[in-house]
mmCIF file of C-alpha atoms in Angstrom:
data_model
loop_
_atom_site.group_PDB
_atom_site.id
_atom_site.type_symbol
_atom_site.label_atom_id
_atom_site.label_comp_id
_atom_site.label_asym_id
_atom_site.label_seq_id
_atom_site.Cartn_x
_atom_site.Cartn_y
_atom_site.Cartn_z
ATOM 1 C CA MET A 95 -2.325 5.807 13.505
ATOM 2 C CA ASP A 96 0.897 4.526 11.946
ATOM 3 C CA PHE A 97 2.403 6.333 8.977
ATOM 4 C CA GLY A 98 4.351 4.824 6.112
ATOM 5 C CA LEU A 99 6.343 6.192 3.189
ATOM 6 C CA VAL A 100 6.035 4.499 -0.225
ATOM 7 C CA LEU A 101 8.776 4.980 -2.833
ATOM 8 C CA GLN A 102 9.869 3.540 -6.132
ATOM 9 C CA THR A 103 13.388 2.104 -6.065
ATOM 10 C CA ASP A 104 14.791 4.428 -8.709
ATOM 11 C CA PRO A 105 18.552 4.855 -8.720
ATOM 12 C CA PRO A 106 20.480 5.992 -6.884
ATOM 13 C CA ALA A 107 19.481 3.646 -4.095
ATOM 14 C CA SER A 108 21.227 5.969 -1.641
ATOM 15 C CA GLU A 109 18.475 8.519 -2.272
ATOM 16 C CA VAL A 110 15.786 5.976 -1.372
ATOM 17 C CA VAL A 111 17.694 5.165 1.820
ATOM 18 C CA GLY A 112 18.066 8.841 2.650
ATOM 19 C CA LEU A 113 14.356 9.535 2.247
ATOM 20 C CA MET A 114 13.495 6.572 4.461
ATOM 21 C CA LYS A 115 15.872 7.865 7.150
ATOM 22 C CA ARG A 116 14.255 11.274 6.883
ATOM 23 C CA ALA A 117 10.827 9.679 7.258
ATOM 24 C CA GLU A 118 11.808 7.720 10.367
ATOM 25 C CA ALA A 119 13.212 10.863 11.959
ATOM 26 C CA GLY A 120 9.869 12.518 11.258
ATOM 27 C CA GLY A 121 7.749 9.881 12.977
ATOM 28 C CA PHE A 122 7.031 7.438 10.166
ATOM 29 C CA THR A 123 7.134 3.798 11.258
ATOM 30 C CA TYR A 124 6.870 1.960 7.914
ATOM 31 C CA GLY A 125 8.942 2.170 4.743
ATOM 32 C CA TRP A 126 7.383 0.595 1.645
ATOM 33 C CA THR A 127 8.605 0.306 -1.938
ATOM 34 C CA PHE A 128 7.273 -0.863 -5.278
ATOM 35 C CA ASP A 129 8.497 -4.308 -6.383
ATOM 36 C CA SER A 130 8.741 -4.551 -10.159
ATOM 37 C CA CYS A 131 12.220 -5.721 -11.114
ATOM 38 C CA VAL A 132 12.164 -4.585 -14.754
ATOM 39 C CA LEU A 133 10.999 -1.043 -14.001
ATOM 40 C CA TRP A 134 12.971 -0.430 -10.802
ATOM 41 C CA GLN A 135 15.933 -1.727 -8.827
ATOM 42 C CA GLU A 136 15.717 -4.818 -6.631
ATOM 43 C CA PRO A 137 14.073 -3.735 -3.356
ATOM 44 C CA PHE A 138 15.360 -6.448 -1.032
ATOM 45 C CA VAL A 139 18.941 -5.314 -1.566
ATOM 46 C CA ILE A 140 17.905 -1.779 -0.665
ATOM 47 C CA TYR A 141 15.885 -2.949 2.367
ATOM 48 C CA SER A 142 19.082 -4.251 3.941
ATOM 49 C CA ARG A 143 20.665 -0.808 3.707
ATOM 50 C CA ILE A 144 17.511 0.943 4.987
ATOM 51 C CA LEU A 145 17.322 -1.371 7.978
ATOM 52 C CA ALA A 146 21.028 -0.892 8.717
ATOM 53 C CA GLU A 147 20.667 2.889 8.771
ATOM 54 C CA THR A 148 17.396 3.086 10.742
ATOM 55 C CA SER A 149 16.399 1.661 14.107
ATOM 56 C CA ARG A 150 12.596 1.436 14.168
ATOM 57 C CA LEU A 151 11.354 1.410 10.594
ATOM 58 C CA THR A 152 9.514 -1.696 9.350
ATOM 59 C CA VAL A 153 10.094 -2.261 5.634
ATOM 60 C CA GLY A 154 8.441 -4.245 2.878
ATOM 61 C CA PRO A 155 7.072 -4.258 -0.670
ATOM 62 C CA MET A 156 3.840 -2.613 -1.749
ATOM 63 C CA VAL A 157 3.489 -5.104 -3.238
ATOM 64 C CA THR A 158 5.335 -8.245 -4.237
ATOM 65 C CA ASN A 159 3.635 -11.163 -6.012
ATOM 66 C CA PRO A 160 3.814 -14.972 -5.913
ATOM 67 C CA SER A 161 5.562 -15.481 -9.260
ATOM 68 C CA THR A 162 8.437 -13.038 -9.732
ATOM 69 C CA ARG A 163 10.374 -15.078 -7.198
ATOM 70 C CA THR A 164 9.690 -18.555 -5.937
ATOM 71 C CA TRP A 165 8.027 -18.601 -2.537
ATOM 72 C CA GLU A 166 11.025 -20.004 -0.678
ATOM 73 C CA VAL A 167 13.291 -17.311 -2.156
ATOM 74 C CA THR A 168 10.912 -14.532 -1.089
ATOM 75 C CA ALA A 169 10.530 -16.039 2.382
ATOM 76 C CA SER A 170 14.284 -16.494 2.741
ATOM 77 C CA ALA A 171 14.913 -12.838 1.881
ATOM 78 C CA PHE A 172 12.472 -11.686 4.550
ATOM 79 C CA ALA A 173 13.719 -14.175 7.135
ATOM 80 C CA THR A 174 17.332 -13.179 6.537
ATOM 81 C CA LEU A 175 16.538 -9.493 7.002
ATOM 82 C CA ASN A 176 14.586 -10.261 10.176
ATOM 83 C CA ASP A 177 17.468 -12.341 11.537
ATOM 84 C CA MET A 178 19.877 -9.492 10.835
ATOM 85 C CA TYR A 179 17.718 -6.604 12.059
ATOM 86 C CA GLY A 180 15.042 -8.085 14.316
ATOM 87 C CA ASN A 181 11.564 -8.731 12.877
ATOM 88 C CA ARG A 182 11.324 -5.427 11.010
ATOM 89 C CA THR A 183 9.790 -6.567 7.735
ATOM 90 C CA VAL A 184 6.281 -6.999 6.391
ATOM 91 C CA CYS A 185 5.303 -8.867 3.233
ATOM 92 C CA GLY A 186 2.818 -6.899 1.167
ATOM 93 C CA ILE A 187 1.509 -9.141 -1.610
ATOM 94 C CA GLY A 188 -0.901 -8.929 -4.535
ATOM 95 C CA ARG A 189 -1.633 -10.242 -8.003
ATOM 96 C CA GLY A 190 1.297 -8.440 -9.618
ATOM 97 C CA ASP A 191 0.265 -5.710 -12.040
ATOM 98 C CA SER A 192 3.382 -4.098 -13.514
ATOM 99 C CA ALA A 193 5.797 -6.826 -12.400
ATOM 100 C CA MET A 194 3.921 -9.512 -14.298
ATOM 101 C CA ARG A 195 2.618 -7.578 -17.295
ATOM 102 C CA VAL A 196 5.943 -5.930 -18.149
ATOM 103 C CA ALA A 197 7.435 -9.426 -18.250
ATOM 104 C CA GLY A 198 4.682 -10.627 -20.603
ATOM 105 C CA ARG A 199 2.805 -12.629 -17.998
ATOM 106 C CA LYS A 200 -0.691 -12.419 -16.579
ATOM 107 C CA PRO A 201 -1.310 -11.330 -12.977
ATOM 108 C CA ASN A 202 -1.579 -14.163 -10.475
ATOM 109 C CA THR A 203 -4.782 -15.901 -9.486
ATOM 110 C CA LEU A 204 -6.212 -15.569 -5.995
ATOM 111 C CA ALA A 205 -5.666 -19.289 -5.458
ATOM 112 C CA ARG A 206 -1.953 -18.874 -6.086
ATOM 113 C CA ILE A 207 -1.776 -15.867 -3.770
ATOM 114 C CA SER A 208 -3.478 -17.891 -1.037
ATOM 115 C CA GLU A 209 -0.990 -20.729 -1.352
ATOM 116 C CA ALA A 210 1.937 -18.323 -1.461
ATOM 117 C CA MET A 211 0.807 -16.350 1.598
ATOM 118 C CA LYS A 212 0.623 -19.502 3.673
ATOM 119 C CA ALA A 213 4.036 -20.732 2.524
ATOM 120 C CA ILE A 214 5.877 -17.398 2.839
ATOM 121 C CA ARG A 215 4.426 -16.669 6.281
ATOM 122 C CA ALA A 216 5.198 -20.163 7.575
ATOM 123 C CA LEU A 217 8.761 -20.260 6.257
ATOM 124 C CA GLY A 218 9.450 -16.744 7.532
ATOM 125 C CA ARG A 219 8.424 -17.875 11.014
ATOM 126 C CA GLY A 220 10.533 -21.008 10.926
ATOM 127 C CA ASP A 221 7.679 -23.427 10.268
ATOM 128 C CA GLU A 222 7.253 -26.051 7.565
ATOM 129 C CA ALA A 223 5.575 -25.123 4.285
ATOM 130 C CA ASP A 224 4.299 -27.041 1.284
ATOM 131 C CA LEU A 225 5.767 -25.638 -1.923
ATOM 132 C CA GLY A 226 3.410 -27.696 -4.044
ATOM 133 C CA GLY A 227 3.412 -31.273 -5.228
ATOM 134 C CA GLY A 228 4.000 -32.554 -1.719
ATOM 135 C CA THR A 229 7.393 -30.876 -1.304
ATOM 136 C CA VAL A 230 7.580 -29.698 2.299
ATOM 137 C CA VAL A 231 10.546 -27.584 3.402
ATOM 138 C CA LYS A 232 11.671 -25.667 6.476
ATOM 139 C CA PHE A 233 14.494 -23.192 7.056
ATOM 140 C CA PRO A 234 16.688 -24.780 9.770
ATOM 141 C CA TRP A 235 18.408 -21.461 10.498
ATOM 142 C CA VAL A 236 15.381 -19.383 11.481
ATOM 143 C CA ARG A 237 15.494 -18.602 15.201
ATOM 144 C CA ASP A 238 12.656 -18.892 17.697
ATOM 145 C CA GLY A 239 10.471 -15.805 17.836
ATOM 146 C CA ALA A 240 10.764 -14.942 14.153
ATOM 147 C CA GLN A 241 7.677 -13.266 12.714
ATOM 148 C CA LEU A 242 6.578 -12.341 9.213
ATOM 149 C CA PRO A 243 3.166 -10.661 8.810
ATOM 150 C CA VAL A 244 1.652 -10.919 5.333
ATOM 151 C CA TRP A 245 -0.610 -8.095 4.167
ATOM 152 C CA MET A 246 -2.713 -8.442 1.039
ATOM 153 C CA ALA A 247 -3.662 -5.765 -1.484
ATOM 154 C CA ALA A 248 -7.241 -6.113 -2.717
ATOM 155 C CA TYR A 249 -10.175 -4.353 -4.388
ATOM 156 C CA GLY A 250 -12.629 -6.979 -5.673
ATOM 157 C CA PRO A 251 -15.150 -8.967 -3.595
ATOM 158 C CA LYS A 252 -13.321 -12.305 -3.769
ATOM 159 C CA ALA A 253 -9.974 -10.734 -2.924
ATOM 160 C CA LEU A 254 -11.477 -8.760 -0.038
ATOM 161 C CA LYS A 255 -13.040 -11.948 1.327
ATOM 162 C CA MET A 256 -9.740 -13.806 1.112
ATOM 163 C CA THR A 257 -7.948 -10.932 2.807
ATOM 164 C CA GLY A 258 -10.319 -11.105 5.757
ATOM 165 C CA GLU A 259 -9.987 -14.863 5.980
ATOM 166 C CA GLU A 260 -6.233 -15.254 5.576
ATOM 167 C CA ALA A 261 -4.130 -12.079 5.672
ATOM 168 C CA ASP A 262 -2.547 -10.273 8.606
ATOM 169 C CA GLY A 263 -3.262 -6.921 6.997
ATOM 170 C CA PHE A 264 -5.283 -5.287 4.223
ATOM 171 C CA ILE A 265 -3.671 -2.818 1.817
ATOM 172 C CA LEU A 266 -6.164 -0.518 0.099
ATOM 173 C CA GLN A 267 -4.558 1.626 -2.564
ATOM 174 C CA LEU A 268 -6.874 4.643 -2.467
ATOM 175 C CA ALA A 269 -8.011 7.067 0.231
ATOM 176 C CA ASP A 270 -11.657 7.652 -0.618
ATOM 177 C CA PRO A 271 -13.632 7.431 2.660
ATOM 178 C CA PHE A 272 -16.753 5.960 1.044
ATOM 179 C CA LEU A 273 -14.827 3.168 -0.696
ATOM 180 C CA THR A 274 -12.664 2.638 2.379
ATOM 181 C CA GLU A 275 -15.743 2.070 4.515
ATOM 182 C CA TRP A 276 -17.218 -0.335 1.926
ATOM 183 C CA MET A 277 -14.048 -2.394 1.595
ATOM 184 C CA VAL A 278 -13.063 -2.445 5.261
ATOM 185 C CA LYS A 279 -16.566 -3.687 6.060
ATOM 186 C CA ALA A 280 -16.168 -6.535 3.541
ATOM 187 C CA VAL A 281 -12.785 -7.535 4.980
ATOM 188 C CA ARG A 282 -14.005 -7.461 8.563
ATOM 189 C CA GLU A 283 -17.155 -9.422 7.826
ATOM 190 C CA ALA A 284 -15.057 -12.089 6.119
ATOM 191 C CA ALA A 285 -12.707 -12.207 9.107
ATOM 192 C CA VAL A 286 -15.582 -12.701 11.535
ATOM 193 C CA ALA A 287 -17.151 -15.387 9.334
ATOM 194 C CA ALA A 288 -13.804 -17.203 9.373
ATOM 195 C CA GLY A 289 -13.722 -17.161 13.178
ATOM 196 C CA ARG A 290 -11.258 -14.295 13.463
ATOM 197 C CA ALA A 291 -11.531 -11.000 15.313
ATOM 198 C CA PRO A 292 -11.827 -7.924 13.080
ATOM 199 C CA SER A 293 -8.708 -6.551 14.758
ATOM 200 C CA ASP A 294 -6.745 -9.563 13.491
ATOM 201 C CA VAL A 295 -6.475 -7.767 10.145
ATOM 202 C CA ARG A 296 -4.576 -4.481 10.164
ATOM 203 C CA ILE A 297 -5.934 -1.867 7.778
ATOM 204 C CA CYS A 298 -3.539 0.189 5.646
ATOM 205 C CA VAL A 299 -4.717 2.895 3.256
ATOM 206 C CA ALA A 300 -2.070 3.913 0.718
ATOM 207 C CA ALA A 301 -2.321 6.955 -1.548
ATOM 208 C CA PRO A 302 -0.345 9.972 -2.771
ATOM 209 C CA ALA A 303 -0.167 12.942 -0.418
ATOM 210 C CA TYR A 304 0.755 16.452 -1.549
ATOM 211 C CA VAL A 305 0.780 19.269 1.005
ATOM 212 C CA THR A 306 0.205 22.797 -0.312
ATOM 213 C CA GLU A 307 0.746 26.107 1.459
ATOM 214 C CA ASP A 308 -2.876 27.107 0.867
ATOM 215 C CA ASP A 309 -6.022 25.973 -0.911
ATOM 216 C CA SER A 310 -5.791 28.411 -3.796
ATOM 217 C CA PRO A 311 -6.937 27.120 -7.211
ATOM 218 C CA GLU A 312 -3.366 27.352 -8.503
ATOM 219 C CA ALA A 313 -1.903 25.326 -5.633
ATOM 220 C CA LEU A 314 -4.569 22.634 -5.859
ATOM 221 C CA ALA A 315 -4.259 22.406 -9.645
ATOM 222 C CA HIS A 316 -0.519 21.770 -9.358
ATOM 223 C CA ALA A 317 -1.051 19.163 -6.630
ATOM 224 C CA ARG A 318 -3.615 17.343 -8.767
ATOM 225 C CA GLU A 319 -1.249 17.162 -11.726
ATOM 226 C CA GLN A 320 1.445 15.734 -9.466
ATOM 227 C CA CYS A 321 -0.906 12.982 -8.248
ATOM 228 C CA ARG A 322 -3.075 12.227 -11.307
ATOM 229 C CA TRP A 323 -0.882 9.234 -12.207
ATOM 230 C CA PHE A 324 -2.358 7.389 -9.229
ATOM 231 C CA GLY A 325 -5.836 7.260 -10.742
ATOM 232 C CA GLY A 326 -4.320 5.592 -13.786
ATOM 233 C CA MET A 327 -2.496 3.018 -11.679
ATOM 234 C CA VAL A 328 -5.650 2.171 -9.734
ATOM 235 C CA GLY A 329 -7.499 2.114 -13.053
ATOM 236 C CA ASN A 330 -5.490 -0.938 -14.141
ATOM 237 C CA HIS A 331 -6.959 -2.933 -11.270
ATOM 238 C CA VAL A 332 -10.420 -1.452 -11.778
ATOM 239 C CA ALA A 333 -10.331 -2.451 -15.447
ATOM 240 C CA ASP A 334 -9.615 -6.032 -14.397
ATOM 241 C CA LEU A 335 -12.587 -5.926 -12.014
ATOM 242 C CA VAL A 336 -14.922 -4.564 -14.694
ATOM 243 C CA SER A 337 -13.736 -7.260 -17.088
ATOM 244 C CA ARG A 338 -14.430 -9.932 -14.490
ATOM 245 C CA TYR A 339 -17.652 -8.725 -12.869
ATOM 246 C CA GLY A 340 -19.092 -6.142 -15.249
ATOM 247 C CA ALA A 341 -19.592 -2.436 -14.605
ATOM 248 C CA ASP A 342 -23.196 -2.794 -13.391
ATOM 249 C CA SER A 343 -23.082 -6.097 -11.527
ATOM 250 C CA GLY A 344 -23.329 -4.560 -8.063
ATOM 251 C CA MET A 345 -20.330 -6.660 -7.045
ATOM 252 C CA VAL A 346 -18.058 -3.608 -7.169
ATOM 253 C CA PRO A 347 -19.182 -0.061 -6.245
ATOM 254 C CA GLN A 348 -19.804 2.238 -9.197
ATOM 255 C CA GLU A 349 -17.975 4.900 -7.169
ATOM 256 C CA LEU A 350 -14.890 2.851 -8.053
ATOM 257 C CA THR A 351 -15.649 1.780 -11.611
ATOM 258 C CA ASP A 352 -17.394 4.692 -13.337
ATOM 259 C CA TYR A 353 -14.318 6.846 -13.868
ATOM 260 C CA ILE A 354 -12.479 4.408 -16.170
ATOM 261 C CA GLU A 355 -15.060 4.652 -18.990
ATOM 262 C CA ALA A 356 -12.713 6.937 -20.944
ATOM 263 C CA ARG A 357 -9.631 4.781 -20.297
ATOM 264 C CA GLU A 358 -8.062 3.651 -23.578
ATOM 265 C CA GLY A 359 -4.874 1.815 -22.644
ATOM 266 C CA TYR A 360 -1.788 1.890 -20.477
ATOM 267 C CA ASP A 361 1.945 1.960 -21.160
ATOM 268 C CA TYR A 362 3.935 0.692 -18.180
ATOM 269 C CA ALA A 363 6.936 2.723 -19.286
ATOM 270 C CA HIS A 364 5.245 5.627 -17.459
ATOM 271 C CA HIS A 365 3.908 3.580 -14.538
ATOM 272 C CA GLY A 366 3.686 5.589 -11.325
ATOM 273 C CA ARG A 367 5.193 8.668 -12.966
ATOM 274 C CA VAL A 368 4.050 12.275 -12.875
ATOM 275 C CA GLY A 369 2.860 13.307 -16.330
ATOM 276 C CA ASN A 370 1.904 9.774 -17.372
ATOM 277 C CA PRO A 371 0.146 10.387 -20.732
ATOM 278 C CA ASP A 372 -2.181 7.447 -20.156
ATOM 279 C CA THR A 373 -3.842 9.090 -17.145
ATOM 280 C CA THR A 374 -5.433 12.099 -18.815
ATOM 281 C CA PHE A 375 -8.801 10.337 -18.467
ATOM 282 C CA VAL A 376 -8.607 10.674 -14.660
ATOM 283 C CA PRO A 377 -10.851 13.586 -13.589
ATOM 284 C CA ASP A 378 -10.015 16.055 -10.825
ATOM 285 C CA GLU A 379 -12.788 14.556 -8.687
ATOM 286 C CA ILE A 380 -11.029 11.182 -8.605
ATOM 287 C CA VAL A 381 -7.699 12.777 -7.710
ATOM 288 C CA ASP A 382 -9.381 14.592 -4.830
ATOM 289 C CA ARG A 383 -11.186 11.464 -3.639
ATOM 290 C CA PHE A 384 -8.359 8.960 -4.017
ATOM 291 C CA CYS A 385 -5.482 11.176 -2.811
ATOM 292 C CA LEU A 386 -4.735 13.657 -0.035
ATOM 293 C CA ILE A 387 -4.043 17.125 -1.395
ATOM 294 C CA GLY A 388 -4.253 20.641 -0.007
ATOM 295 C CA PRO A 389 -2.967 22.345 3.145
ATOM 296 C CA ALA A 390 -2.019 20.289 6.189
ATOM 297 C CA SER A 391 -5.417 20.894 7.798
ATOM 298 C CA ALA A 392 -7.146 19.118 4.888
ATOM 299 C CA HIS A 393 -4.867 16.108 5.318
ATOM 300 C CA ILE A 394 -5.583 15.985 9.053
ATOM 301 C CA ASP A 395 -9.346 16.117 8.471
ATOM 302 C CA LYS A 396 -9.284 13.287 5.944
ATOM 303 C CA LEU A 397 -6.933 11.149 8.025
ATOM 304 C CA ASN A 398 -9.214 11.507 11.036
ATOM 305 C CA ARG A 399 -12.146 10.358 8.889
ATOM 306 C CA LEU A 400 -10.151 7.353 7.711
ATOM 307 C CA ARG A 401 -9.073 6.484 11.255
ATOM 308 C CA ALA A 402 -12.721 6.596 12.340
ATOM 309 C CA LEU A 403 -13.379 3.942 9.693
ATOM 310 C CA GLY A 404 -10.799 1.634 11.271
ATOM 311 C CA VAL A 405 -7.672 2.542 9.302
ATOM 312 C CA ASP A 406 -4.545 1.664 11.295
ATOM 313 C CA GLN A 407 -1.946 3.056 8.899
ATOM 314 C CA PHE A 408 -1.739 5.678 6.187
ATOM 315 C CA ALA A 409 1.089 5.013 3.734
ATOM 316 C CA LEU A 410 1.774 7.991 1.514
ATOM 317 C CA TYR A 411 3.106 7.668 -2.008
ATOM 318 C CA ALA A 412 5.776 10.309 -2.624
ATOM 319 C CA MET A 413 6.100 10.163 -6.410
ATOM 320 C CA HIS A 414 6.017 13.870 -7.163
ATOM 321 C CA ASP A 415 8.158 17.024 -7.102
ATOM 322 C CA ALA A 416 7.929 17.582 -3.332
ATOM 323 C CA ARG A 417 9.092 14.373 -1.674
ATOM 324 C CA GLU A 418 11.208 15.971 1.052
ATOM 325 C CA ALA A 419 8.631 18.693 1.608
ATOM 326 C CA VAL A 420 5.751 16.269 2.134
ATOM 327 C CA ILE A 421 7.807 14.139 4.545
ATOM 328 C CA ASP A 422 8.707 17.240 6.542
ATOM 329 C CA ALA A 423 5.149 18.601 6.460
ATOM 330 C CA TYR A 424 3.789 15.332 7.785
ATOM 331 C CA ALA A 425 6.508 15.193 10.427
ATOM 332 C CA GLY A 426 5.833 18.686 11.692
ATOM 333 C CA ASP A 427 2.231 19.514 10.872
ATOM 334 C CA VAL A 428 0.255 16.296 10.325
ATOM 335 C CA ILE A 429 1.455 13.253 12.288
ATOM 336 C CA PRO A 430 1.678 15.020 15.686
ATOM 337 C CA LEU A 431 -1.856 16.421 15.378
ATOM 338 C CA VAL A 432 -3.458 13.236 14.054
ATOM 339 C CA ASN A 433 -1.876 11.278 16.892
ATOM 340 C CA ALA A 434 -2.560 13.846 19.598
ATOM 341 C CA GLY A 435 -4.642 12.557 22.481
ATOM 342 C CA PRO A 436 -8.085 14.040 23.201
ATOM 343 C CA GLY A 437 -7.436 17.476 24.634
ATOM 344 C CA GLY A 438 -3.731 16.783 24.618
ATOM 345 C CA ARG A 439 -0.841 18.494 22.940
ATOM 346 C CA PRO A 440 0.650 17.348 19.627
ATOM 347 C CA GLY A 441 2.791 14.276 19.941
ATOM 348 C CA GLN A 442 0.782 12.592 22.662
ATOM 349 C CA PRO A 443 -0.469 9.106 21.799
ATOM 350 C CA ALA A 444 -4.144 8.831 21.057
ATOM 351 C CA GLY A 445 -6.210 7.823 24.035
ATOM 352 C CA THR A 446 -9.431 6.408 22.676
ATOM 353 C CA GLU A 447 -10.165 5.751 19.037
ATOM 354 C CA PRO A 448 -13.084 7.564 17.379
ATOM 355 C CA GLU A 449 -16.297 5.647 17.023
ATOM 356 C CA GLN A 450 -17.170 4.010 13.729
ATOM 357 C CA ALA A 451 -18.377 6.622 11.276
ATOM 358 C CA THR A 452 -20.341 6.463 8.083
ATOM 359 C CA ALA A 453 -18.513 8.133 5.219
ATOM 360 C CA PRO A 454 -20.477 10.220 2.749
ATOM 361 C CA ALA A 455 -20.536 9.136 -0.868
#
């Protein structure tokens, strides 16, 4: 299993770079950031510095959207970084929650995401792309062998279907095994129906991780308060799904929708922040289901369950009071054991993947 670190691009940018370097040294292979230019600093500028000061890390946004920048500008940024540092970027893309709403715009439609994914991927690889209205362009400076995978964030049935049909990877922003199984199944079925192999779509689960020294009530209570903001962030997307499909339509699992009944509103000034006052409606059960909290052994158990469901990467959000500690705990106590071979010692690559498992509700 690959491991990624997800950060907000708060100033100073040097701190973001330093945490990414620490993560790479600890065995992480992906470095992700938010992309919301009003709330945080411009990530592509910071990616250049991260790539210059690391050697193996793949970087990208979790997630960008098709409207903050024009498609050719987004593709050019990725292609330039890849030309400088050697195919070490990934384009995570979605509808644009905070980036669009803070700017007074609505999130993008799936149709626009589909068009953008095709154009950004093609341009990043040096191919021609239609920017709309019959305008076809190509970057003459992109070298042979350039690659730009595009991974899509999704929750709803139409978005999951499109992910399976078109994306190189699926980003699921929660770590509940039951919902992971449900959504991965939808993505893979769509891929097969489109004539693709299920393995054509990489699966990335992204969620906060907080490692405690023990599983005492006090330690777990603190960890929950550090991660409760995540349920509010996911709740924004869930609210959109309920508005579109209804809470009892059967189109979206009630295991995802039920918890937002007490949600009253959301102020993006606190987006992704510990202590967000608009996330008090999120119950402890949701924090436990959506996040990874507790001692290292609890993280290992849950990660093994997720890997058995086909998850290729776990990307941990480190928006809490223990960023360095969680990176170090994963480096020393989690990643080596999750990726240990059967009967092998920590640090050995996995030999055979676990069989498909059914997650409990």
